[in-house]
Amino acid sequence: MASHPNFLQQVDRMFAKAAALTDHADGLLAQISICNSVYKMEFPLVRDDGSIEVIKAWRAEHSHHKLPTKGGIRFDLSVNEDEVAALATLMTYKCAIVNVPFGGGKGGIKIKRSDYSDAELERITRRYTFELFNKSFIGPGTDVPAPDYGSSAREMAWIMDTYRTLSDDPLSAQACVTGKPIAQGGVRGRTEATGLGVFFGIRECVSFEEDMQRRGLTSGIEGKTVVVQGLGNVGYHAAKYMQEGGATLVGLAEYEGAIHNPEGLDLEAVMAHRKSTGSILNFPGATNIEESAKALELECDILIPAALEGVITKDNAARIQAKIIGEAANGPVTADADAILLEKNVLILPDVFLNAGGVTVSYFEWLKNLSHVRFGRLSKRFEQASNERIVKALAAAMQVDIPSDEMMRLTAGADEVDLVYSGLEETMAVAYQETRETAHAKDTDLRTAAFINAINKVAVTYSEMGIFP
Ligand code: NAD
């Protein structure tokens, strides 16, 4: 039986395809693609019943061309060294694509999270941080973790607290990890950042009329039919912003099944229905699809897989009817499926670009922690007063009265969340434009183009360091 390439091999394959379209020397390409350091650790956990268990964990720093390195920590039984290295590799390219000045990193702790009590999880997280600290694998200027599968803001707060007690630089210790709770130095807008970034990326993509015409579509989000798989953090927020932008959600899929209504599904009503019944199935007015994965094959303009990797394979790719696929999840389309879909003229927005909203806003959190001030704090009132003077002068010149609530709306200064959203919107729009330009210039697909841009940006850093001429 032919074996499927593992995650790292798939990433290497994508790299090789893009690298062939650049003119960098082989030695430089080798340096860019290899994982610079992997720290494997095993440490004891004293369980609540007094027994001792050995925990396996890793931290990979793929590229030190920019520091710190950055990437989440997975808590899952499936974690292994190859996967951590592959995910760290993707982080290098992801950061480069969205112009976030970090190298790629990733961590993993091999546990089934639900098997451990909260106190045990805290001990594991703190010990993991201690091990990272001991080997200089964590710090605001060296390596900055974040949440990933199985970890959340709570674990990030434990990491920060542990690091702070060990570090001799209490002033910047908060910047050693991102994705923290707001009260612990987190940034507003981080929770929805990835889903909102997915929306901004798709909106930029569908704004190009000629690209849409080539797929029999008109430009703009308005009126587009959308199917979303996975209603977790990323999928829910992507669906929410797509619906608010004027798209029609015609299909929604969760692990228990999927629902379909060509007339549209109201997202909040579906979420409320799921909360009260425990399932999205039997939503009023919708048709049930018992085999959830079949939702991927529904007729729609845009398909957003936002649950798991490897859901579109060579087995179902030919049956996909969407004209655009927005990879909100990491690795939802396998390399074989990618080739089939490109042959069918499907426009694929690659994960390495489309779900980069999370790391983008993590970058903003890191900046906030280092500057010790909430975004907007210094400028909000000043902006408001300036805006008010302009609006009042215009109103006087035009001899109109502006109601006070309208005046407040027109003159409001930007707060932290406004600035985070605006920075995210700019980042996703610019990254899409850069990717699209390269795709046109090299006559290739968006995924390869995104990798080419990433390789070029990392290469420039190495040559500026004088390491490679
Ligand atoms: P999540 O756990 O919040 O949500 C995943 C959702 O998918 C859950 O609601 C789950 O029930 C559902 N699901 C599981 N199996 C399914 C199936 N077979 N069919 C349909 N739905 C299924 O996770 P998330 O944070 O939303 O992450 C989703 C994907 O996005 C992952 O691939 C993750 O690596 C990627 N991602 C997340 C972020 C982030 O900031 N959270 C950033 C970048 C990439």
Short mmCIF file of C-alpha atoms and ligand atoms in Angstrom, two decimals, residues 74 94 148-149 190 194 229-235 253-255 274 292 306-309 328-330 355 358, ligand 1:
data_model
loop_
_atom_site.label_atom_id
_atom_site.label_comp_id
_atom_site.label_asym_id
_atom_site.label_seq_id
_atom_site.Cartn_x
_atom_site.Cartn_y
_atom_site.Cartn_z
CA ARG A 74 -0.22 21.88 21.37
CA LYS A 94 3.27 32.35 7.81
CA ASP A 148 -2.70 26.04 20.02
CA TYR A 149 -4.83 22.89 19.93
CA ARG A 190 -7.21 38.20 19.93
CA THR A 194 -8.10 34.31 13.15
CA GLN A 229 -17.02 23.21 8.34
CA GLY A 230 -16.36 23.50 12.09
CA LEU A 231 -18.03 26.07 14.31
CA GLY A 232 -15.24 26.44 16.86
CA ASN A 233 -13.26 29.60 17.44
CA VAL A 234 -12.08 30.08 13.86
CA GLY A 235 -15.11 28.70 12.00
CA ALA A 253 -20.98 21.29 9.43
CA GLU A 254 -19.99 20.04 12.87
CA TYR A 255 -18.75 16.64 13.97
CA ARG A 274 -27.04 23.64 19.10
CA SER A 292 -21.03 15.59 8.05
CA ALA A 306 -12.26 25.40 9.67
CA ALA A 307 -12.04 22.18 11.67
CA LEU A 308 -9.29 19.69 10.92
CA GLU A 309 -6.43 18.89 8.59
CA ALA A 328 -9.17 28.52 7.70
CA ALA A 329 -7.92 25.29 9.31
CA ASN A 330 -4.29 24.21 9.02
CA ASN A 355 -5.30 31.87 9.02
CA GLY A 358 -3.93 34.85 15.01
P1 NAD B 1 -11.75 24.66 17.88
O1 NAD B 1 -11.45 23.44 18.64
O2 NAD B 1 -12.23 25.88 18.59
O3 NAD B 1 -12.85 24.35 16.74
C1 NAD B 1 -12.84 23.24 15.91
C2 NAD B 1 -14.30 22.89 15.64
O4 NAD B 1 -14.35 21.88 14.65
C3 NAD B 1 -15.02 22.36 16.88
O5 NAD B 1 -16.25 23.03 17.04
C4 NAD B 1 -15.23 20.89 16.55
O6 NAD B 1 -16.41 20.34 17.13
C5 NAD B 1 -15.34 20.93 15.04
N1 NAD B 1 -15.08 19.64 14.42
C6 NAD B 1 -14.28 18.64 14.88
N2 NAD B 1 -14.33 17.60 14.04
C7 NAD B 1 -15.17 17.94 13.05
C8 NAD B 1 -15.63 17.27 11.89
N3 NAD B 1 -15.21 16.03 11.59
N4 NAD B 1 -16.50 17.90 11.07
C9 NAD B 1 -16.93 19.14 11.37
N5 NAD B 1 -16.53 19.82 12.46
C10 NAD B 1 -15.66 19.23 13.28
O7 NAD B 1 -10.43 24.96 17.04
P2 NAD B 1 -10.04 26.31 16.30
O8 NAD B 1 -9.15 27.11 17.19
O9 NAD B 1 -11.28 26.93 15.72
O10 NAD B 1 -9.11 25.73 15.14
C11 NAD B 1 -9.64 25.18 13.97
C12 NAD B 1 -8.54 25.04 12.92
O11 NAD B 1 -7.95 26.32 12.69
C13 NAD B 1 -7.38 24.11 13.32
O12 NAD B 1 -6.89 23.51 12.14
C14 NAD B 1 -6.34 25.08 13.87
O13 NAD B 1 -5.02 24.54 13.79
C15 NAD B 1 -6.54 26.24 12.91
N6 NAD B 1 -6.04 27.53 13.42
C16 NAD B 1 -6.52 28.07 14.57
C17 NAD B 1 -6.06 29.32 14.99
C18 NAD B 1 -6.62 29.99 16.21
O14 NAD B 1 -6.28 31.17 16.45
N7 NAD B 1 -7.50 29.36 16.97
C19 NAD B 1 -5.08 29.98 14.26
C20 NAD B 1 -4.59 29.41 13.08
C21 NAD B 1 -5.09 28.18 12.67
#
